[in-house]
Amino acid sequence: MKWSRIGLLMVFVFLITACSNGAYNSDEAIERGDVVVQNGVENPGPFIEFVKNVEDKNEATLRITGYTKEGDPIFHDVEYDGSEFGFSYDNSHDKFGGEDIGVTTDTCTEMEQRETPNDEIGFYLTGCSKEKEHRLLELSKEQWKEH
């Protein structure tokens, strides 16, 4: 049986697609505007912009994407409506997350900045209806000053 070039190309594309399992890697996340937390904070610009919008009481959305050690994405989505924050934590793509995977949501009233023990600036949602607080991320002082 002879394989045409198009047939071989289609098989090759199928194998590449099948092997990738639709993974949402950090390059794709950054391309889509996510703040990525993986060995530090990558693409902090959208977070800085989010903080500015909150300070100005403007509506804003933010996605922070972290990764498990196996490379599965964990999403933290935040929506600000000008007065309160909607927060969701989605670890449903964690293949090794066990029984505690899924999406949890919360509503919070404040975003706080605190200096962390490792001399970074931590950002937390507080005044939440379900949890005491939600840690969003920690930026180095240099990253915070750059923007």
Tab-separated table of N, CA and C in Angstrom:
chain	number	residue	atom	x	y	z
A	1	MET	N	0.847	-1.173	0.000
A	1	MET	CA	0.000	0.000	0.000
A	1	MET	C	0.889	1.232	0.000
A	2	LYS	N	0.625	2.165	-0.880
A	2	LYS	CA	1.399	3.388	-0.975
A	2	LYS	C	0.729	4.481	-0.145
A	3	TRP	N	1.552	5.237	0.526
A	3	TRP	CA	1.067	6.369	1.305
A	3	TRP	C	1.299	7.648	0.503
A	4	SER	N	0.285	8.422	0.376
A	4	SER	CA	0.450	9.720	-0.276
A	4	SER	C	1.048	10.701	0.727
A	5	ARG	N	1.612	11.761	0.228
A	5	ARG	CA	2.188	12.780	1.123
A	5	ARG	C	1.127	13.366	2.042
A	6	ILE	N	-0.047	13.610	1.504
A	6	ILE	CA	-1.127	14.170	2.316
A	6	ILE	C	-1.530	13.175	3.399
A	7	GLY	N	-1.616	11.900	3.033
A	7	GLY	CA	-1.961	10.881	4.016
A	7	GLY	C	-0.933	10.797	5.132
A	8	LEU	N	0.345	10.831	4.786
A	8	LEU	CA	1.396	10.810	5.798
A	8	LEU	C	1.344	12.051	6.670
A	9	LEU	N	1.105	13.198	6.050
A	9	LEU	CA	1.006	14.441	6.809
A	9	LEU	C	-0.157	14.371	7.791
A	10	MET	N	-1.283	13.839	7.353
A	10	MET	CA	-2.448	13.725	8.235
A	10	MET	C	-2.155	12.793	9.406
A	11	VAL	N	-1.484	11.688	9.161
A	11	VAL	CA	-1.112	10.773	10.241
A	11	VAL	C	-0.171	11.470	11.210
A	12	PHE	N	0.815	12.193	10.681
A	12	PHE	CA	1.774	12.913	11.514
A	12	PHE	C	1.066	13.950	12.392
A	13	VAL	N	0.165	14.746	11.815
A	13	VAL	CA	-0.579	15.756	12.578
A	13	VAL	C	-1.435	15.079	13.640
A	14	PHE	N	-2.087	13.972	13.283
A	14	PHE	CA	-2.898	13.243	14.247
A	14	PHE	C	-2.057	12.769	15.431
A	15	LEU	N	-0.885	12.191	15.152
A	15	LEU	CA	-0.021	11.699	16.227
A	15	LEU	C	0.474	12.831	17.118
A	16	ILE	N	0.862	13.940	16.520
A	16	ILE	CA	1.315	15.093	17.309
A	16	ILE	C	0.190	15.586	18.208
A	17	THR	N	-1.007	15.707	17.648
A	17	THR	CA	-2.154	16.186	18.410
A	17	THR	C	-2.518	15.200	19.511
A	18	ALA	N	-2.524	13.928	19.190
A	18	ALA	CA	-2.885	12.913	20.178
A	18	ALA	C	-1.875	12.858	21.305
A	19	CYS	N	-0.605	13.011	20.997
A	19	CYS	CA	0.429	12.928	22.023
A	19	CYS	C	0.431	14.148	22.930
A	20	SER	N	-0.007	15.283	22.429
A	20	SER	CA	0.018	16.489	23.255
A	20	SER	C	-1.121	16.513	24.258
A	21	ASN	N	-2.167	15.707	24.045
A	21	ASN	CA	-3.319	15.638	24.931
A	21	ASN	C	-3.936	17.003	25.211
A	22	GLY	N	-3.755	17.956	24.316
A	22	GLY	CA	-4.348	19.268	24.514
A	22	GLY	C	-3.770	20.012	25.698
A	23	ALA	N	-2.540	19.729	26.072
A	23	ALA	CA	-1.927	20.363	27.230
A	23	ALA	C	-1.876	21.870	27.050
A	24	TYR	N	-2.074	22.570	28.127
A	24	TYR	CA	-2.044	24.029	28.147
A	24	TYR	C	-0.708	24.426	28.753
A	25	ASN	N	0.321	24.545	27.904
A	25	ASN	CA	1.655	24.812	28.431
A	25	ASN	C	1.841	26.292	28.746
A	26	SER	N	2.943	26.621	29.391
A	26	SER	CA	3.163	27.992	29.846
A	26	SER	C	3.293	28.978	28.697
A	27	ASP	N	3.855	28.561	27.570
A	27	ASP	CA	3.953	29.463	26.416
A	27	ASP	C	2.559	29.848	25.910
A	28	GLU	N	1.673	28.861	25.818
A	28	GLU	CA	0.307	29.133	25.372
A	28	GLU	C	-0.416	30.016	26.389
A	29	ALA	N	-0.201	29.737	27.673
A	29	ALA	CA	-0.839	30.537	28.731
A	29	ALA	C	-0.409	31.995	28.638
A	30	ILE	N	0.879	32.228	28.460
A	30	ILE	CA	1.383	33.603	28.352
A	30	ILE	C	0.827	34.270	27.100
A	31	GLU	N	0.782	33.512	26.013
A	31	GLU	CA	0.245	34.044	24.758
A	31	GLU	C	-1.204	34.496	24.923
A	32	ARG	N	-1.946	33.806	25.771
A	32	ARG	CA	-3.355	34.151	26.008
A	32	ARG	C	-3.526	35.221	27.086
A	33	GLY	N	-2.416	35.677	27.685
A	33	GLY	CA	-2.491	36.754	28.669
A	33	GLY	C	-2.530	36.316	30.117
A	34	ASP	N	-2.251	35.042	30.381
A	34	ASP	CA	-2.221	34.556	31.764
A	34	ASP	C	-0.938	35.010	32.455
A	35	VAL	N	-1.027	35.176	33.756
A	35	VAL	CA	0.158	35.281	34.591
A	35	VAL	C	0.525	33.842	34.923
A	36	VAL	N	1.768	33.460	34.712
A	36	VAL	CA	2.184	32.077	34.922
A	36	VAL	C	3.080	31.991	36.149
A	37	VAL	N	2.741	31.061	37.037
A	37	VAL	CA	3.545	30.814	38.226
A	37	VAL	C	4.160	29.435	38.070
A	38	GLN	N	5.458	29.450	37.780
A	38	GLN	CA	6.197	28.204	37.567
A	38	GLN	C	7.668	28.573	37.721
A	39	ASN	N	8.267	28.191	38.821
A	39	ASN	CA	9.646	28.609	39.104
A	39	ASN	C	9.746	30.129	39.060
A	40	GLY	N	8.869	30.798	39.752
A	40	GLY	CA	8.795	32.251	39.735
A	40	GLY	C	7.566	32.703	38.967
A	41	VAL	N	7.412	34.009	38.854
A	41	VAL	CA	6.260	34.582	38.164
A	41	VAL	C	6.697	35.053	36.777
A	42	GLU	N	6.028	34.531	35.773
A	42	GLU	CA	6.277	34.943	34.393
A	42	GLU	C	5.074	35.741	33.906
A	43	ASN	N	5.333	36.738	33.093
A	43	ASN	CA	4.297	37.592	32.519
A	43	ASN	C	3.485	38.304	33.608
A	44	PRO	N	4.153	39.060	34.494
A	44	PRO	CA	3.425	39.738	35.572
A	44	PRO	C	2.602	40.937	35.111
A	45	GLY	N	2.791	41.397	33.874
A	45	GLY	CA	2.082	42.580	33.386
A	45	GLY	C	0.577	42.555	33.569
A	46	PRO	N	-0.104	41.464	33.188
A	46	PRO	CA	-1.564	41.429	33.381
A	46	PRO	C	-1.971	41.559	34.853
A	47	PHE	N	-1.150	41.070	35.763
A	47	PHE	CA	-1.473	41.208	37.183
A	47	PHE	C	-1.330	42.659	37.620
A	48	ILE	N	-0.252	43.310	37.187
A	48	ILE	CA	-0.041	44.718	37.527
A	48	ILE	C	-1.218	45.549	37.004
A	49	GLU	N	-1.649	45.270	35.795
A	49	GLU	CA	-2.792	45.975	35.206
A	49	GLU	C	-4.064	45.709	36.008
A	50	PHE	N	-4.248	44.468	36.445
A	50	PHE	CA	-5.408	44.110	37.260
A	50	PHE	C	-5.415	44.929	38.551
A	51	VAL	N	-4.269	45.013	39.222
A	51	VAL	CA	-4.172	45.772	40.473
A	51	VAL	C	-4.519	47.243	40.230
A	52	LYS	N	-4.017	47.817	39.148
A	52	LYS	CA	-4.334	49.216	38.816
A	52	LYS	C	-5.836	49.403	38.612
A	53	ASN	N	-6.460	48.461	37.905
A	53	ASN	CA	-7.907	48.546	37.704
A	53	ASN	C	-8.663	48.458	39.016
A	54	VAL	N	-8.228	47.590	39.913
A	54	VAL	CA	-8.880	47.471	41.218
A	54	VAL	C	-8.725	48.779	41.997
A	55	GLU	N	-7.529	49.346	41.991
A	55	GLU	CA	-7.307	50.612	42.698
A	55	GLU	C	-8.199	51.719	42.157
A	56	ASP	N	-8.475	51.687	40.846
A	56	ASP	CA	-9.331	52.696	40.205
A	56	ASP	C	-10.805	52.314	40.230
A	57	LYS	N	-11.123	51.185	40.855
A	57	LYS	CA	-12.494	50.668	40.945
A	57	LYS	C	-13.094	50.351	39.572
A	58	ASN	N	-12.249	49.929	38.632
A	58	ASN	CA	-12.695	49.520	37.302
A	58	ASN	C	-12.853	48.009	37.247
A	59	GLU	N	-13.825	47.523	36.509
A	59	GLU	CA	-14.012	46.083	36.337
A	59	GLU	C	-12.763	45.480	35.703
A	60	ALA	N	-12.432	44.261	36.118
A	60	ALA	CA	-11.228	43.608	35.592
A	60	ALA	C	-11.331	42.104	35.793
A	61	THR	N	-10.618	41.379	34.937
A	61	THR	CA	-10.515	39.925	35.077
A	61	THR	C	-9.041	39.534	35.010
A	62	LEU	N	-8.742	38.393	35.583
A	62	LEU	CA	-7.360	37.922	35.656
A	62	LEU	C	-7.360	36.407	35.708
A	63	ARG	N	-6.385	35.803	35.010
A	63	ARG	CA	-6.143	34.364	35.150
A	63	ARG	C	-4.689	34.166	35.534
A	64	ILE	N	-4.493	33.436	36.618
A	64	ILE	CA	-3.167	33.013	37.054
A	64	ILE	C	-3.114	31.513	36.841
A	65	THR	N	-2.122	31.057	36.085
A	65	THR	CA	-1.991	29.640	35.797
A	65	THR	C	-0.719	29.115	36.444
A	66	GLY	N	-0.890	28.123	37.288
A	66	GLY	CA	0.233	27.414	37.888
A	66	GLY	C	0.270	26.012	37.326
A	67	TYR	N	1.307	25.284	37.650
A	67	TYR	CA	1.460	23.930	37.115
A	67	TYR	C	1.893	22.966	38.202
A	68	THR	N	1.375	21.742	38.121
A	68	THR	CA	1.829	20.679	39.007
A	68	THR	C	3.229	20.248	38.567
A	69	LYS	N	3.882	19.434	39.359
A	69	LYS	CA	5.215	18.975	38.957
A	69	LYS	C	5.155	18.100	37.705
A	70	GLU	N	3.973	17.549	37.403
A	70	GLU	CA	3.812	16.765	36.178
A	70	GLU	C	3.471	17.648	34.979
A	71	GLY	N	3.227	18.938	35.216
A	71	GLY	CA	2.936	19.859	34.126
A	71	GLY	C	1.464	20.121	33.865
A	72	ASP	N	0.587	19.663	34.746
A	72	ASP	CA	-0.847	19.900	34.572
A	72	ASP	C	-1.204	21.306	35.063
A	73	PRO	N	-2.059	22.033	34.326
A	73	PRO	CA	-2.389	23.403	34.730
A	73	PRO	C	-3.375	23.455	35.888
A	74	ILE	N	-3.169	24.453	36.743
A	74	ILE	CA	-4.086	24.798	37.832
A	74	ILE	C	-4.451	26.263	37.606
A	75	PHE	N	-5.743	26.564	37.530
A	75	PHE	CA	-6.186	27.917	37.208
A	75	PHE	C	-6.761	28.627	38.423
A	76	HIS	N	-6.363	29.883	38.589
A	76	HIS	CA	-6.959	30.795	39.559
A	76	HIS	C	-7.555	31.938	38.736
A	77	ASP	N	-8.859	32.041	38.708
A	77	ASP	CA	-9.524	33.107	37.957
A	77	ASP	C	-10.143	34.089	38.936
A	78	VAL	N	-9.944	35.381	38.646
A	78	VAL	CA	-10.467	36.435	39.507
A	78	VAL	C	-11.220	37.428	38.633
A	79	GLU	N	-12.415	37.781	39.075
A	79	GLU	CA	-13.207	38.817	38.425
A	79	GLU	C	-13.490	39.893	39.459
A	80	TYR	N	-13.281	41.134	39.078
A	80	TYR	CA	-13.571	42.259	39.954
A	80	TYR	C	-14.656	43.094	39.287
A	81	ASP	N	-15.742	43.371	40.014
A	81	ASP	CA	-16.867	44.096	39.419
A	81	ASP	C	-16.912	45.571	39.830
A	82	GLY	N	-15.860	46.046	40.470
A	82	GLY	CA	-15.826	47.412	40.951
A	82	GLY	C	-16.061	47.518	42.440
A	83	SER	N	-16.544	46.426	43.038
A	83	SER	CA	-16.763	46.448	44.486
A	83	SER	C	-16.375	45.138	45.180
A	84	GLU	N	-16.496	44.003	44.500
A	84	GLU	CA	-16.095	42.741	45.121
A	84	GLU	C	-15.471	41.811	44.087
A	85	PHE	N	-14.861	40.758	44.610
A	85	PHE	CA	-14.106	39.822	43.777
A	85	PHE	C	-14.813	38.482	43.719
A	86	GLY	N	-14.904	37.935	42.529
A	86	GLY	CA	-15.307	36.550	42.349
A	86	GLY	C	-14.030	35.756	42.118
A	87	PHE	N	-13.870	34.657	42.830
A	87	PHE	CA	-12.647	33.865	42.759
A	87	PHE	C	-13.002	32.426	42.431
A	88	SER	N	-12.243	31.806	41.526
A	88	SER	CA	-12.413	30.371	41.303
A	88	SER	C	-11.046	29.706	41.218
A	89	TYR	N	-11.010	28.507	41.753
A	89	TYR	CA	-9.813	27.662	41.750
A	89	TYR	C	-10.181	26.397	41.006
A	90	ASP	N	-9.453	26.105	39.932
A	90	ASP	CA	-9.789	24.967	39.066
A	90	ASP	C	-8.583	24.052	38.923
A	91	ASN	N	-8.630	22.914	39.577
A	91	ASN	CA	-7.571	21.907	39.437
A	91	ASN	C	-8.100	20.654	38.738
A	92	SER	N	-9.151	20.832	37.942
A	92	SER	CA	-9.790	19.689	37.288
A	92	SER	C	-8.917	19.037	36.219
A	93	HIS	N	-7.835	19.703	35.810
A	93	HIS	CA	-6.938	19.126	34.804
A	93	HIS	C	-5.754	18.381	35.435
A	94	ASP	N	-5.730	18.322	36.764
A	94	ASP	CA	-4.646	17.652	37.481
A	94	ASP	C	-4.888	16.144	37.453
A	95	LYS	N	-4.132	15.455	36.606
A	95	LYS	CA	-4.328	14.007	36.424
A	95	LYS	C	-4.025	13.211	37.690
A	96	PHE	N	-3.246	13.793	38.602
A	96	PHE	CA	-2.871	13.081	39.814
A	96	PHE	C	-3.471	13.741	41.054
A	97	GLY	N	-4.536	14.511	40.878
A	97	GLY	CA	-5.142	15.255	41.971
A	97	GLY	C	-6.013	14.433	42.898
A	98	GLY	N	-6.260	13.200	42.564
A	98	GLY	CA	-7.081	12.350	43.420
A	98	GLY	C	-8.543	12.742	43.372
A	99	GLU	N	-9.209	12.589	44.507
A	99	GLU	CA	-10.643	12.845	44.578
A	99	GLU	C	-10.982	14.314	44.782
A	100	ASP	N	-10.006	15.124	45.154
A	100	ASP	CA	-10.267	16.526	45.475
A	100	ASP	C	-10.065	17.454	44.280
A	101	ILE	N	-10.385	16.991	43.087
A	101	ILE	CA	-10.232	17.869	41.932
A	101	ILE	C	-11.586	18.437	41.541
A	102	GLY	N	-11.529	19.590	40.906
A	102	GLY	CA	-12.748	20.249	40.458
A	102	GLY	C	-12.579	21.751	40.545
A	103	VAL	N	-13.688	22.441	40.543
A	103	VAL	CA	-13.688	23.897	40.594
A	103	VAL	C	-14.373	24.340	41.873
A	104	THR	N	-13.704	25.216	42.614
A	104	THR	CA	-14.314	25.818	43.792
A	104	THR	C	-14.379	27.324	43.569
A	105	THR	N	-15.403	27.938	44.117
A	105	THR	CA	-15.594	29.370	43.936
A	105	THR	C	-15.788	30.052	45.285
A	106	ASP	N	-15.560	31.351	45.294
A	106	ASP	CA	-15.722	32.140	46.506
A	106	ASP	C	-15.956	33.588	46.095
A	107	THR	N	-16.456	34.369	47.012
A	107	THR	CA	-16.626	35.804	46.825
A	107	THR	C	-15.871	36.505	47.942
A	108	CYS	N	-15.097	37.544	47.582
A	108	CYS	CA	-14.265	38.243	48.557
A	108	CYS	C	-14.450	39.749	48.388
A	109	THR	N	-14.160	40.492	49.471
A	109	THR	CA	-14.400	41.932	49.441
A	109	THR	C	-13.143	42.773	49.303
A	110	GLU	N	-11.977	42.235	49.619
A	110	GLU	CA	-10.752	43.037	49.620
A	110	GLU	C	-9.595	42.287	48.968
A	111	MET	N	-8.621	43.063	48.476
A	111	MET	CA	-7.344	42.505	48.044
A	111	MET	C	-6.265	43.200	48.862
A	112	GLU	N	-5.434	42.412	49.547
A	112	GLU	CA	-4.401	42.960	50.419
A	112	GLU	C	-3.016	42.644	49.877
A	113	GLN	N	-2.084	43.552	50.159
A	113	GLN	CA	-0.662	43.347	49.859
A	113	GLN	C	0.052	43.183	51.188
A	114	ARG	N	0.949	42.202	51.256
A	114	ARG	CA	1.746	41.986	52.469
A	114	ARG	C	3.157	41.591	52.085
A	115	GLU	N	4.097	42.025	52.886
A	115	GLU	CA	5.465	41.568	52.686
A	115	GLU	C	5.553	40.134	53.196
A	116	THR	N	6.213	39.284	52.440
A	116	THR	CA	6.321	37.870	52.809
A	116	THR	C	7.638	37.625	53.539
A	117	PRO	N	7.775	36.487	54.211
A	117	PRO	CA	9.034	36.161	54.887
A	117	PRO	C	10.238	36.094	53.935
A	118	ASN	N	10.007	35.781	52.655
A	118	ASN	CA	11.114	35.720	51.695
A	118	ASN	C	11.282	37.046	50.963
A	119	ASP	N	10.841	38.149	51.613
A	119	ASP	CA	11.071	39.511	51.139
A	119	ASP	C	10.444	39.777	49.767
A	120	GLU	N	9.268	39.209	49.553
A	120	GLU	CA	8.497	39.480	48.344
A	120	GLU	C	7.205	40.172	48.767
A	121	ILE	N	6.404	40.552	47.802
A	121	ILE	CA	5.110	41.154	48.093
A	121	ILE	C	4.044	40.135	47.729
A	122	GLY	N	3.262	39.740	48.724
A	122	GLY	CA	2.188	38.783	48.511
A	122	GLY	C	0.861	39.495	48.324
A	123	PHE	N	0.037	38.955	47.463
A	123	PHE	CA	-1.283	39.512	47.194
A	123	PHE	C	-2.333	38.469	47.562
A	124	TYR	N	-3.308	38.885	48.371
A	124	TYR	CA	-4.299	37.974	48.917
A	124	TYR	C	-5.692	38.568	48.779
A	125	LEU	N	-6.658	37.724	48.500
A	125	LEU	CA	-8.056	38.124	48.580
A	125	LEU	C	-8.524	37.807	49.988
A	126	THR	N	-9.162	38.780	50.647
A	126	THR	CA	-9.635	38.603	52.021
A	126	THR	C	-11.105	38.994	52.106
A	127	GLY	N	-11.667	38.793	53.288
A	127	GLY	CA	-13.086	39.075	53.469
A	127	GLY	C	-13.936	38.152	52.622
A	128	CYS	N	-13.525	36.899	52.550
A	128	CYS	CA	-14.186	35.934	51.671
A	128	CYS	C	-15.334	35.228	52.390
A	129	SER	N	-16.291	34.752	51.616
A	129	SER	CA	-17.478	34.124	52.199
A	129	SER	C	-17.253	32.670	52.611
A	130	LYS	N	-16.282	31.982	51.985
A	130	LYS	CA	-16.082	30.569	52.293
A	130	LYS	C	-14.754	30.273	52.986
A	131	GLU	N	-13.709	30.950	52.585
A	131	GLU	CA	-12.380	30.743	53.159
A	131	GLU	C	-11.926	32.040	53.811
A	132	LYS	N	-10.939	31.935	54.693
A	132	LYS	CA	-10.409	33.140	55.327
A	132	LYS	C	-9.783	34.060	54.291
A	133	GLU	N	-8.993	33.467	53.376
A	133	GLU	CA	-8.339	34.246	52.325
A	133	GLU	C	-7.869	33.309	51.220
A	134	HIS	N	-7.515	33.926	50.088
A	134	HIS	CA	-6.960	33.185	48.956
A	134	HIS	C	-5.683	33.898	48.523
A	135	ARG	N	-4.581	33.157	48.505
A	135	ARG	CA	-3.318	33.732	48.032
A	135	ARG	C	-3.350	33.736	46.513
A	136	LEU	N	-3.116	34.920	45.931
A	136	LEU	CA	-3.075	35.010	44.477
A	136	LEU	C	-1.677	34.723	43.970
A	137	LEU	N	-0.697	35.518	44.396
A	137	LEU	CA	0.688	35.262	44.005
A	137	LEU	C	1.616	36.142	44.805
A	138	GLU	N	2.898	35.877	44.659
A	138	GLU	CA	3.940	36.665	45.307
A	138	GLU	C	4.883	37.172	44.233
A	139	LEU	N	5.110	38.483	44.237
A	139	LEU	CA	6.027	39.103	43.293
A	139	LEU	C	7.276	39.567	44.023
A	140	SER	N	8.399	39.490	43.340
A	140	SER	CA	9.604	40.078	43.909
A	140	SER	C	9.410	41.587	43.928
A	141	LYS	N	10.117	42.252	44.808
A	141	LYS	CA	10.009	43.705	44.872
A	141	LYS	C	10.466	44.338	43.562
A	142	GLU	N	11.416	43.705	42.899
A	142	GLU	CA	11.889	44.219	41.613
A	142	GLU	C	10.790	44.145	40.552
A	143	GLN	N	10.054	43.022	40.508
A	143	GLN	CA	8.967	42.890	39.537
A	143	GLN	C	7.884	43.931	39.811
A	144	TRP	N	7.592	44.167	41.071
A	144	TRP	CA	6.553	45.124	41.432
A	144	TRP	C	6.995	46.541	41.057
A	145	LYS	N	8.248	46.881	41.303
A	145	LYS	CA	8.756	48.223	40.996
A	145	LYS	C	8.860	48.457	39.493
A	146	GLU	N	9.142	47.419	38.721
A	146	GLU	CA	9.306	47.557	37.268
A	146	GLU	C	8.039	48.057	36.596
A	147	HIS	N	6.938	47.805	37.207
A	147	HIS	CA	5.676	48.178	36.564
A	147	HIS	C	5.078	49.300	37.345
